[in-house]
Coordinates of C-alpha atoms in Angstrom, one line a residue:
Chain M
M1314 CA -36.4 -133.8 163.7
N1315 CA -37.7 -134.1 167.5
Q1316 CA -38.3 -138.3 167.6
N1317 CA -39.9 -137.6 171.1
N1318 CA -43.0 -139.5 171.8
S1319 CA -45.2 -136.6 172.4
N1320 CA -46.3 -133.8 171.1
Y1321 CA -47.4 -130.4 172.6
L1322 CA -49.5 -129.2 170.1
E1323 CA -51.1 -132.2 169.0
N1324 CA -51.9 -133.2 172.8
L1325 CA -53.5 -129.1 173.1
R1326 CA -55.7 -129.8 170.0
I1327 CA -57.1 -132.8 171.3
R1328 CA -57.8 -132.1 174.3
Q1329 CA -58.4 -128.2 174.6
G1330 CA -59.9 -127.4 170.5
A1331 CA -58.7 -126.0 168.3
D1332 CA -59.4 -122.3 169.6
S1333 CA -57.2 -123.0 172.7
L1334 CA -54.5 -124.2 170.8
R1335 CA -54.1 -121.1 168.2
R1336 CA -54.3 -119.0 171.4
K1337 CA -51.5 -121.4 173.3
F1338 CA -49.4 -121.3 169.8
I1339 CA -49.7 -117.6 169.6
D1340 CA -48.3 -116.9 173.1
L1341 CA -45.6 -119.5 172.7
A1342 CA -44.3 -118.2 169.2
A1343 CA -44.4 -114.9 170.8
R1344 CA -42.1 -115.5 173.8
H1345 CA -40.3 -118.8 172.8
R1346 CA -40.1 -118.8 168.8
Q1347 CA -37.8 -121.5 168.8
K1348 CA -39.2 -124.2 170.8
A1349 CA -42.4 -123.4 168.8
I1350 CA -40.6 -123.8 165.7
R1351 CA -39.8 -127.0 167.5
Y1352 CA -43.0 -128.8 168.0
L1353 CA -44.1 -127.4 164.4
N1354 CA -41.3 -129.9 163.2
H1355 CA -41.6 -132.6 165.8
D1356 CA -42.2 -136.0 164.5
K1357 CA -45.7 -137.0 165.8
L1358 CA -47.0 -133.7 164.9
R1359 CA -50.3 -134.5 162.4
F1360 CA -51.2 -132.5 159.3
P1361 CA -54.7 -131.0 161.4
T1362 CA -52.6 -129.0 163.1
L1363 CA -50.3 -127.6 161.1
Y1364 CA -53.8 -126.6 159.1
L1365 CA -54.9 -125.0 161.8
L1366 CA -51.8 -123.1 162.9
M1367 CA -50.9 -121.9 159.2
P1368 CA -52.5 -118.4 159.9
D1369 CA -50.1 -118.1 162.5
I1370 CA -47.0 -119.3 160.7
Q1371 CA -47.5 -116.4 158.5
T1372 CA -48.3 -113.9 161.5
F1373 CA -44.9 -115.1 162.9
N1374 CA -43.3 -115.6 159.5
L1375 CA -41.9 -119.1 160.8
Y1376 CA -41.5 -120.8 157.2
D1377 CA -37.7 -120.4 156.5
E1378 CA -37.7 -122.2 159.7
L1379 CA -40.0 -124.8 159.2
I1380 CA -38.8 -129.0 157.7
P1381 CA -39.7 -129.6 153.8
R1382 CA -42.9 -131.7 155.0
N1383 CA -44.6 -128.5 156.9
N1384 CA -43.7 -126.2 154.2
T1385 CA -44.9 -129.0 151.0
A1386 CA -48.2 -128.7 153.1
I1387 CA -48.2 -125.2 153.5
Q1388 CA -47.1 -124.5 149.8
I1389 CA -50.6 -126.7 148.6
W1390 CA -52.6 -124.9 151.1
A1391 CA -51.8 -121.3 149.8
K1392 CA -52.1 -123.0 146.4
K1393 CA -55.9 -124.1 147.3
S1394 CA -56.5 -120.3 149.0
R1395 CA -55.0 -119.0 145.9
D1396 CA -51.9 -117.2 147.8
F1397 CA -49.8 -117.5 145.1
A1398 CA -46.6 -115.3 146.7
L1399 CA -46.9 -117.7 149.7
A1400 CA -46.5 -120.8 147.5
F1401 CA -43.7 -118.9 145.1
R1402 CA -41.9 -117.9 148.4
L1403 CA -42.4 -121.9 149.4
E1404 CA -41.0 -123.0 146.2
R1405 CA -37.5 -121.6 146.5
L1406 CA -37.5 -122.8 150.2
L1407 CA -38.1 -126.4 149.2
P1408 CA -35.5 -128.9 148.4
Q1409 CA -36.0 -130.6 144.5
D1410 CA -36.6 -134.4 145.4
N1411 CA -39.8 -136.2 144.4
E1412 CA -38.6 -138.6 147.9
T1413 CA -39.2 -135.9 150.3
N1414 CA -42.0 -134.6 148.0
R1415 CA -43.9 -137.8 148.4
A1416 CA -42.8 -138.7 151.8
A1417 CA -44.7 -135.0 153.2
L1418 CA -47.8 -135.4 150.8
K1419 CA -47.9 -139.0 152.2
W1420 CA -48.1 -138.1 156.0
M1421 CA -50.5 -135.0 155.0
F1422 CA -52.8 -137.9 153.8
D1423 CA -51.8 -141.0 156.1
T1424 CA -52.7 -137.9 159.3
G1425 CA -55.0 -135.9 157.9
L1426 CA -57.3 -138.6 156.9
Y1427 CA -61.1 -138.2 158.2
W1428 CA -60.4 -134.7 160.2
D1429 CA -63.7 -133.5 161.7
G1430 CA -62.5 -130.1 161.8
P1431 CA -64.2 -126.8 162.3
S1432 CA -67.0 -126.1 159.3
N1433 CA -64.9 -122.9 158.5
F1434 CA -61.7 -124.9 158.3
S1435 CA -62.6 -128.2 157.3
E1436 CA -63.2 -127.3 153.3
N1437 CA -59.8 -126.1 152.5
F1438 CA -58.6 -128.6 154.5
N1439 CA -60.6 -131.4 152.6
A1440 CA -58.9 -129.2 149.4
A1441 CA -55.9 -130.1 150.4
I1442 CA -56.0 -133.9 151.4
D1443 CA -57.8 -134.1 147.6
T1444 CA -54.5 -132.9 146.5
A1445 CA -52.4 -134.9 148.0
A1446 CA -54.5 -138.1 147.5
A1447 CA -54.2 -136.5 144.0
M1448 CA -50.4 -136.4 143.6
L1449 CA -49.8 -139.7 145.2
I1450 CA -51.2 -141.5 142.5
A1451 CA -50.7 -139.2 139.7
T1452 CA -47.5 -137.6 139.7
H1453 CA -45.4 -140.8 142.3
K1454 CA -47.4 -144.0 141.0
D1455 CA -48.2 -144.4 144.8
M1456 CA -50.8 -146.6 145.0
T1457 CA -50.5 -147.9 148.2
V1458 CA -53.0 -145.4 149.0
L1459 CA -55.7 -146.2 146.9
P1460 CA -57.4 -148.9 149.6
A1461 CA -57.8 -145.5 152.1
V1462 CA -58.5 -143.4 149.1
C1463 CA -61.5 -145.4 148.3
E1464 CA -62.5 -145.2 152.3
L1465 CA -62.3 -142.2 152.1
I1466 CA -64.8 -141.3 149.2
F1467 CA -67.7 -143.7 150.3
W1468 CA -67.2 -142.2 154.2
R1469 CA -67.0 -138.3 152.3
H1470 CA -70.4 -139.9 150.3
R1471 CA -72.2 -140.8 153.9
Q1472 CA -71.8 -137.3 154.6
G1473 CA -73.2 -135.6 151.9
L1474 CA -69.3 -134.1 151.3
L1475 CA -67.4 -133.6 148.2
I1476 CA -66.2 -136.9 146.4
H1477 CA -65.6 -135.8 142.9
D1478 CA -62.5 -134.6 143.2
L1479 CA -61.0 -137.4 144.8
V1480 CA -62.9 -139.8 142.9
W1481 CA -61.2 -138.4 139.7
G1482 CA -57.7 -138.7 141.9
F1483 CA -58.6 -142.5 142.5
F1484 CA -58.8 -143.1 138.9
Q1485 CA -55.9 -141.6 138.2
S1486 CA -54.2 -144.7 138.6
Y1487 CA -55.4 -145.7 135.4
E1488 CA -55.1 -149.2 137.9
P1489 CA -58.3 -151.3 136.8
D1490 CA -57.5 -153.6 139.7
S1491 CA -58.4 -150.8 142.1
M1492 CA -62.4 -151.3 140.4
M1493 CA -62.5 -153.9 143.0
M1494 CA -62.3 -151.9 145.4
I1495 CA -65.4 -149.7 145.0
A1496 CA -67.2 -153.3 144.2
K1497 CA -66.8 -154.2 147.4
Y1498 CA -69.4 -151.9 148.5
L1499 CA -72.0 -153.2 146.2
N1500 CA -71.7 -156.2 149.5
T1501 CA -71.8 -153.6 152.0
G1502 CA -75.7 -153.8 152.9
D1503 CA -75.4 -149.8 153.3
A1504 CA -78.0 -148.6 150.5
K1505 CA -76.1 -145.4 150.0
D1506 CA -72.9 -147.2 150.0
V1507 CA -74.3 -150.0 147.0
E1508 CA -75.8 -146.2 145.1
L1509 CA -72.4 -144.8 145.1
A1510 CA -70.8 -148.4 144.0
C1511 CA -73.0 -148.8 141.1
R1512 CA -72.5 -144.8 139.9
L1513 CA -68.7 -145.4 140.5
L1514 CA -68.3 -148.6 138.0
H1515 CA -71.3 -147.3 135.4
I1516 CA -73.6 -150.6 136.4
D1517 CA -77.4 -150.1 136.4
I1518 CA -78.7 -148.9 139.7
P1519 CA -81.0 -152.0 141.5
D1520 CA -84.8 -149.6 141.3
S1521 CA -84.5 -150.3 145.1
V1522 CA -81.6 -149.9 146.8
D1523 CA -83.1 -149.7 150.4
A1524 CA -85.3 -152.9 149.4
F1525 CA -82.4 -154.9 148.3
T1526 CA -81.7 -157.9 150.1
A1527 CA -78.1 -159.2 151.8
H1528 CA -78.5 -162.0 149.1
N1529 CA -79.1 -159.6 145.9
H1530 CA -76.2 -157.6 147.6
K1531 CA -74.1 -160.4 146.7
N1532 CA -75.5 -160.9 143.7
L1533 CA -74.4 -157.7 142.4
F1534 CA -70.9 -157.8 143.6
E1535 CA -70.3 -161.9 142.0
Q1536 CA -72.2 -160.4 138.9
Y1537 CA -69.3 -157.5 138.6
K1538 CA -66.9 -159.8 139.8
S1539 CA -67.0 -162.0 137.4
W1540 CA -67.2 -159.4 134.7
F1541 CA -64.3 -158.0 135.8
Y1542 CA -62.0 -161.1 135.7
E1543 CA -63.3 -161.6 132.0
N1544 CA -62.3 -158.6 131.1
N1545 CA -59.7 -157.3 133.2
P1546 CA -56.5 -157.9 130.4
Y1547 CA -59.2 -155.7 128.0
L1548 CA -60.0 -153.0 130.1
R1549 CA -58.5 -149.3 129.6
F1550 CA -59.7 -146.6 130.8
T1551 CA -61.9 -144.0 129.3
G1552 CA -60.9 -140.3 131.3
E1553 CA -64.7 -139.7 131.7
H1554 CA -65.4 -138.4 135.3
F1555 CA -68.1 -136.1 137.1
L1556 CA -67.4 -132.6 135.9
Q1557 CA -68.2 -134.1 131.8
T1558 CA -71.7 -136.1 132.5
S1559 CA -73.1 -137.7 135.5
E1560 CA -73.3 -140.9 134.4
P1561 CA -69.2 -141.2 133.8
N1562 CA -68.5 -145.1 132.2
P1563 CA -64.8 -145.6 133.7
L1564 CA -64.1 -148.3 131.5
Y1565 CA -64.3 -149.6 128.1
L1566 CA -63.9 -153.2 126.8
D1567 CA -61.5 -153.8 123.9
N1568 CA -63.5 -156.8 122.2
E1569 CA -60.6 -157.0 119.7
A1570 CA -57.9 -157.2 122.7
K1571 CA -60.2 -160.2 123.8
Y1572 CA -60.8 -161.6 121.3
L1573 CA -57.5 -162.0 120.5
G1574 CA -55.9 -162.4 123.9
K1575 CA -54.0 -160.1 123.7
R1576 CA -53.2 -157.5 126.7
I1577 CA -54.5 -153.8 126.7
S1578 CA -52.4 -150.8 128.5
P1579 CA -55.5 -149.8 130.9
K1580 CA -54.3 -146.3 130.2
D1581 CA -53.9 -146.1 126.6
G1582 CA -55.4 -149.0 124.9
L1583 CA -52.2 -149.5 122.9
P1584 CA -51.4 -153.6 122.9
L1585 CA -48.6 -154.8 125.1
E1586 CA -47.9 -157.8 123.5
N1587 CA -47.2 -158.6 119.7
V1588 CA -49.8 -159.2 116.9
T1589 CA -48.7 -161.4 114.8
P1590 CA -49.7 -161.7 110.7
D1591 CA -52.3 -164.5 111.3
E1592 CA -53.8 -162.5 114.2
T1593 CA -54.3 -159.7 111.7
A1594 CA -55.7 -161.4 109.5
C1595 CA -58.0 -162.4 111.9
L1596 CA -59.2 -159.8 113.1
I1597 CA -60.4 -158.4 109.7
Q1598 CA -62.5 -161.3 109.6
F1599 CA -63.8 -160.4 112.9
R1600 CA -64.4 -156.5 112.3
K1601 CA -66.8 -157.9 109.6
A1602 CA -68.7 -159.2 112.0
S1603 CA -72.1 -157.2 113.6
E1604 CA -71.4 -155.7 116.6
N1605 CA -73.8 -158.5 118.0
D1606 CA -71.0 -160.9 117.0
Q1607 CA -68.0 -159.7 117.7
E1608 CA -69.0 -159.4 121.6
I1609 CA -70.4 -163.4 121.0
L1610 CA -66.8 -163.8 119.2
S1611 CA -65.0 -162.1 122.0
S1612 CA -66.7 -163.8 124.6
Y1613 CA -66.2 -167.4 123.4
S1614 CA -62.8 -166.3 122.5
A1615 CA -61.4 -165.7 126.6
R1616 CA -63.2 -168.5 127.1
L1617 CA -62.4 -170.9 125.3
H1618 CA -58.0 -169.0 125.2
N1619 CA -57.9 -169.9 129.0
R1620 CA -59.3 -173.4 128.9
D1621 CA -57.9 -175.2 125.8
F1622 CA -54.9 -173.1 124.1
R1623 CA -54.9 -175.6 121.7
L1624 CA -58.5 -176.1 121.0
W1625 CA -58.2 -172.1 120.6
K1626 CA -55.2 -172.4 118.2
E1627 CA -57.4 -174.2 115.7
W1628 CA -61.3 -172.7 116.3
I1629 CA -60.0 -168.9 115.7
M1630 CA -58.6 -170.2 112.4
S1631 CA -61.5 -171.2 111.5
N1632 CA -63.4 -168.8 108.6
I1633 CA -65.9 -166.3 110.8
S1634 CA -68.9 -168.2 110.1
E1635 CA -67.8 -171.3 111.6
Q1636 CA -66.5 -169.1 114.3
V1637 CA -70.0 -167.4 115.2
S1638 CA -71.9 -170.8 114.7
T1639 CA -69.3 -172.9 117.5
A1640 CA -69.4 -169.7 119.6
I1641 CA -73.0 -169.7 120.3
A1642 CA -73.8 -173.0 120.7
E1643 CA -71.6 -173.5 123.1
L1644 CA -71.8 -170.2 125.3
Chain X
M57 CA -82.2 -132.6 106.0
I58 CA -85.0 -131.9 107.6
T59 CA -88.7 -133.6 107.7
I60 CA -91.9 -132.3 109.7
G61 CA -94.5 -135.3 110.0
N62 CA -92.0 -137.4 107.5
K63 CA -92.2 -135.6 104.9
P64 CA -89.6 -133.1 103.5
A65 CA -89.7 -129.4 105.2
D66 CA -89.5 -126.5 103.3
T67 CA -86.4 -125.4 104.9
A68 CA -86.4 -121.5 102.8
A69 CA -89.6 -120.7 104.0
I70 CA -89.1 -121.8 107.4
S71 CA -86.0 -119.7 107.6
S72 CA -87.7 -116.8 105.5
E73 CA -89.2 -115.9 109.6
Y74 CA -85.9 -115.6 110.7
P75 CA -83.5 -112.4 109.9
A76 CA -80.8 -112.8 107.6
N77 CA -77.7 -114.5 109.5
S78 CA -79.7 -114.6 112.1
L79 CA -78.6 -117.8 114.0
E80 CA -81.8 -119.5 113.5
R81 CA -81.1 -119.5 110.1
V82 CA -78.0 -121.3 111.3
I83 CA -79.2 -124.0 112.6
I84 CA -82.1 -124.7 110.1
N85 CA -79.1 -124.9 107.4
T86 CA -76.9 -127.2 109.0
L87 CA -80.0 -129.3 110.0
A88 CA -81.0 -129.3 106.5
A89 CA -77.5 -129.9 104.5
S90 CA -77.3 -132.7 107.4
S91 CA -76.6 -136.2 105.7
K92 CA -78.6 -136.7 108.5
T93 CA -82.7 -136.7 108.5
Y94 CA -83.9 -134.8 111.6
N95 CA -87.7 -135.3 111.5
Y96 CA -89.8 -132.8 113.6
A97 CA -93.6 -134.0 114.6
T98 CA -94.8 -130.0 114.3
K99 CA -93.5 -127.2 112.4
E100 CA -93.9 -126.0 116.3
R101 CA -91.6 -128.2 117.6
L102 CA -89.0 -127.1 115.6
Q103 CA -89.7 -123.5 116.1
F104 CA -89.6 -124.6 119.8
E105 CA -86.2 -125.9 119.7
L106 CA -84.8 -123.1 117.4
K107 CA -86.4 -120.4 120.3
L108 CA -84.8 -123.2 123.0
R109 CA -81.1 -122.7 121.6
R110 CA -81.8 -119.4 121.0
E111 CA -82.1 -118.5 124.6
I112 CA -79.3 -121.0 125.5
V113 CA -77.2 -119.3 123.7
N114 CA -78.1 -116.0 124.9
A115 CA -78.2 -116.8 128.5
A116 CA -75.1 -118.1 127.8
E117 CA -73.5 -114.6 126.8
E118 CA -74.9 -113.0 128.8
L119 CA -73.0 -114.9 132.0
Y120 CA -70.3 -114.6 130.1
R121 CA -70.6 -110.4 131.2
S122 CA -71.5 -111.1 134.3
H123 CA -69.6 -111.0 137.6
L124 CA -69.8 -114.4 138.5
K125 CA -66.7 -115.7 139.6
F126 CA -64.7 -118.5 138.9
R127 CA -64.3 -120.6 142.4
T128 CA -64.0 -124.7 142.9
F129 CA -66.3 -126.3 144.6
Y130 CA -65.2 -126.2 147.6
N131 CA -65.3 -122.2 148.1
S132 CA -68.2 -121.9 145.9
I133 CA -70.4 -118.7 147.1
R134 CA -73.8 -117.8 146.5
N135 CA -76.5 -115.2 147.2
E136 CA -77.8 -116.9 150.9
D137 CA -81.3 -114.6 150.0
Y138 CA -82.0 -117.4 146.9
W139 CA -79.8 -120.6 147.9
I140 CA -78.6 -122.9 150.5
R141 CA -75.0 -123.9 149.9
K142 CA -74.7 -127.6 150.8
P143 CA -71.6 -129.4 152.1
D144 CA -70.8 -130.6 148.7
G145 CA -70.4 -126.9 147.4
G146 CA -74.0 -127.2 145.7
F147 CA -76.5 -124.6 145.9
A148 CA -80.2 -125.8 146.8
L149 CA -82.8 -123.6 146.1
R150 CA -84.6 -121.8 149.2
P151 CA -88.1 -123.4 149.8
D152 CA -89.3 -120.0 150.6
V153 CA -88.2 -118.3 147.2
K154 CA -89.5 -118.3 143.6
P155 CA -87.4 -120.5 141.0
S156 CA -87.3 -117.6 138.6
D157 CA -86.6 -114.8 141.3
A158 CA -84.0 -117.1 142.7
I159 CA -82.5 -117.9 138.7
R160 CA -82.9 -114.2 137.5
D161 CA -81.1 -113.0 141.0
I162 CA -77.9 -114.9 139.5
Y163 CA -77.9 -112.4 136.7
S164 CA -78.7 -109.9 138.3
N165 CA -76.4 -109.8 141.7
S166 CA -73.8 -112.0 139.9
H167 CA -71.2 -110.8 142.1
K168 CA -72.4 -112.7 144.9
Y169 CA -72.0 -115.8 142.8
G170 CA -69.1 -118.4 142.5
T171 CA -68.7 -121.8 141.2
E172 CA -67.2 -123.9 138.5
C173 CA -67.7 -124.2 134.6
A174 CA -70.2 -126.9 135.1
T175 CA -72.5 -125.1 137.7
A176 CA -72.7 -122.0 135.0
M177 CA -74.0 -124.5 132.5
L178 CA -77.0 -125.5 134.4
M179 CA -77.6 -121.7 135.2
V180 CA -77.4 -121.2 131.3
Y181 CA -80.0 -123.9 130.9
Y182 CA -82.7 -122.6 133.2
K183 CA -82.1 -118.6 132.3
A184 CA -82.9 -120.2 128.6
L185 CA -86.2 -122.0 130.1
L186 CA -86.5 -119.5 132.0
E187 CA -87.2 -117.2 128.7
V188 CA -89.1 -119.5 127.2
F189 CA -91.9 -121.4 129.7
P190 CA -94.4 -118.7 131.4
E191 CA -93.3 -117.7 134.3
E192 CA -95.2 -119.5 136.3
A193 CA -95.1 -122.7 134.4
F194 CA -91.4 -122.7 134.8
N195 CA -91.8 -122.3 138.3
K196 CA -94.5 -125.4 138.6
I197 CA -91.6 -127.9 136.9
F198 CA -88.2 -126.8 138.2
R199 CA -89.3 -126.3 141.7
D200 CA -86.7 -128.7 142.9
I201 CA -83.0 -126.7 141.3
Y202 CA -80.0 -127.6 142.5
L203 CA -76.7 -126.3 141.2
M204 CA -74.0 -128.1 141.1
N205 CA -72.4 -130.6 138.0
W206 CA -74.2 -133.2 136.7
H207 CA -74.5 -135.4 139.4
R208 CA -77.8 -134.0 140.6
I209 CA -79.8 -132.6 138.3
E210 CA -84.4 -132.7 137.7
P211 CA -85.5 -134.9 135.4
E212 CA -86.7 -132.6 133.1
L213 CA -82.9 -131.5 132.5
R214 CA -81.4 -135.0 132.5
E215 CA -80.4 -135.6 129.0
V216 CA -77.4 -132.4 128.6
S217 CA -75.6 -134.0 131.9
L218 CA -75.1 -137.4 129.1
M219 CA -73.0 -136.7 126.0
Q220 CA -73.9 -138.6 122.8
S221 CA -72.7 -139.2 119.3
T222 CA -74.0 -136.6 116.8
Y223 CA -74.0 -136.0 113.0
D224 CA -74.0 -132.1 113.5
H225 CA -72.8 -129.9 115.9
L226 CA -75.0 -126.6 116.9
P227 CA -75.4 -123.7 118.5
G228 CA -76.8 -123.5 121.9
D229 CA -74.9 -127.7 122.0
R230 CA -73.0 -128.6 125.2
R231 CA -69.6 -129.7 124.4
Y232 CA -66.7 -131.0 126.9
F233 CA -62.7 -130.0 126.1
R234 CA -61.0 -133.1 127.9
N235 CA -57.6 -131.9 129.5
P236 CA -56.1 -135.5 130.1
D237 CA -52.6 -134.6 131.3
V238 CA -54.1 -132.2 133.9
N239 CA -52.2 -131.3 137.1
P240 CA -53.1 -133.1 139.8
E241 CA -52.8 -130.0 142.0
T242 CA -55.7 -128.4 139.6
P243 CA -58.1 -131.1 139.6
E244 CA -60.6 -128.2 138.1
W245 CA -59.1 -127.6 134.9
Q246 CA -59.6 -131.7 134.3
G247 CA -61.8 -130.3 131.8
E248 CA -64.0 -127.7 130.3
N249 CA -67.6 -127.4 129.7
V250 CA -68.8 -125.0 127.2
I251 CA -71.7 -123.4 125.0
D252 CA -71.5 -123.7 121.1
L253 CA -71.9 -120.1 120.7
G254 CA -72.3 -120.9 116.9
G255 CA -69.6 -119.3 114.4
G256 CA -66.9 -121.2 115.7
F257 CA -67.2 -119.6 119.2
Y258 CA -67.7 -121.1 122.9
Y259 CA -68.2 -119.9 126.1
G260 CA -66.7 -121.8 129.1
H261 CA -67.2 -120.2 132.9
G262 CA -63.6 -119.5 133.8
I263 CA -61.8 -119.4 130.8
G264 CA -64.2 -117.3 128.2
R265 CA -65.9 -116.3 125.1
Y266 CA -63.3 -118.0 123.1
M267 CA -62.9 -120.3 119.7
A268 CA -61.2 -123.8 120.3
P269 CA -57.7 -123.3 120.0
M270 CA -57.8 -121.1 123.2
F271 CA -59.6 -123.5 124.9
I272 CA -57.0 -125.9 124.6
D273 CA -53.9 -123.7 125.1
S274 CA -55.8 -122.5 128.3
L275 CA -55.9 -126.0 129.9
N276 CA -52.6 -127.2 128.2
Q277 CA -51.1 -124.2 130.7
N278 CA -52.3 -126.6 133.6
R279 CA -51.4 -129.7 133.2
I280 CA -48.3 -131.9 135.1
A281 CA -45.3 -131.9 134.2
Y282 CA -43.7 -133.3 131.0
A283 CA -47.2 -133.6 130.1
D284 CA -47.4 -135.2 126.5
E285 CA -51.2 -135.1 125.9
S286 CA -53.5 -132.2 124.7
A287 CA -56.1 -130.9 125.5
Y288 CA -59.1 -131.6 123.4
L289 CA -62.8 -130.8 122.2
L290 CA -64.6 -134.1 122.2
D291 CA -67.1 -134.9 119.3
S292 CA -70.1 -135.8 121.8
V293 CA -72.6 -133.0 122.8
G294 CA -74.5 -132.7 125.5
R295 CA -78.7 -131.6 124.3
P296 CA -82.0 -131.4 126.5
N297 CA -84.5 -133.7 125.4
F298 CA -86.4 -130.5 123.0
D299 CA -89.4 -133.4 122.6
R300 CA -90.2 -133.9 126.7
L301 CA -89.4 -129.8 127.4
F302 CA -91.9 -129.1 124.0
S303 CA -94.5 -131.7 125.5
L304 CA -94.1 -129.7 128.7
Y305 CA -94.6 -126.2 127.5
Q306 CA -97.6 -127.6 125.7
K307 CA -99.7 -128.8 128.1
Y308 CA -98.6 -125.4 130.5
S309 CA -99.2 -123.0 127.2
A310 CA -102.3 -125.0 126.8
T311 CA -103.2 -124.3 130.4
A312 CA -102.3 -121.0 130.8
S313 CA -104.6 -119.9 127.6
S314 CA -107.6 -121.5 129.2
V315 CA -107.1 -119.9 132.7
S316 CA -106.2 -116.5 130.7
A317 CA -109.7 -116.9 127.8

């Protein structure tokens, strides 16, 4: 890869625009093919520039000489454009190693964020960015992109653009802490951001978001934060998304796990710690309680568990009606 | 069990108003045999639900036979004479056209349209409502149609966007096949919205008209490498608020009668 500090094609796109970039690239590729390839493979090239030149790369059939970074990006575009013949051809050119693929996706995402290209180009471009984000998160388990994906979701929403695939990709992390990235937007004071944050977190949207004061925004955030940190170890992702329902609830709170103080896997809800025979006996009693009492018991249990483990052990071994009485008295 | 005005209904008499083996009879029999009590304020209210469910199924069958293409929201297409394509890939009704004409155009010029499965569900509901409501009433009630998914939906249809648990599954219900291990390159196959057509068949845009195993197989073909979880059909359903729609129907039918009288 060329290590020079600037790239001719990047400069063209930024200074002269997409049309001029394409005209000059076509001229260059026709007369100096190797030079055109060198510019495309340059380490300073950004994804929007490659994206704009994809039809011309096809015209000059440059694929065999492009680096995997570029061919990975073109392959994703080919699949989004339903050009499966090209996608298949590129598959044979690409090395089958995870790191090359991850680095290419990261390059697409990092250098393509917030590009506001010509309208006839930008939709498939955004689709490619969504795919890069989702593959980084779901396939490569690269959680470093989550803050940027979260910012991009809110930015796109402000522009009235599609966010659903990006939201879906974000939740593929199965990372409960990612919810706090969204929750921060409850505190921004921007009505559109607050409304979206409420939708994504599945909390009631205030009646009049516009009339909301900064103080109220802070309260909304603090309430969510408090709920989240109390319940974080006992949350699992439900898999609900906007394709299925207008009000997806991304998280399910496992009150049984909370009652026993046992962490669960956020992806499948399975316990991450062993449950002893004594705890199983407690759980049998817990299941006989009403739904309302179960909520009271689990809330009190979590607080007592954190405050005084010895006292909690005594409390949870007492009979269930005594547990409920203590919990109601002390909550 | 069916009750009308809190009294057990004569389901045999109601059934006899519909042809043998008809969808309406299937629905009545399912409700009558249920362990849950389905109470209707009036017989007309029950008949309204039967009619609307019948039209939902008809609209789904008709859309299945149409030339509506499958496109993601990024590449959705529409007839621009009737619909404005928005930046999120949804279609907003043009202010200078009648809602009824715009909905009919989807069916008569289906080759000009392409979208995802959730939008197709909305197309089905609006077509069914157009068959049930007088055209003038439809145009008054549904003036702000936005066809996308469940994210932006008119209040009159809000409940179809929410999934609820149910004792019984009925023709005309919206169901959802979930694909938890979908390939991140094809998020459009994270699930499939379908209409229950009765007899074990479902219509889902992009896959077709099949029984459940075919939907599950199709979704499973779009899973991530080394996936360990199969696609599956959720038990919950999406249903319109039949009570609210019946009230609107009565209100506008009464207005139409008084005008014609």
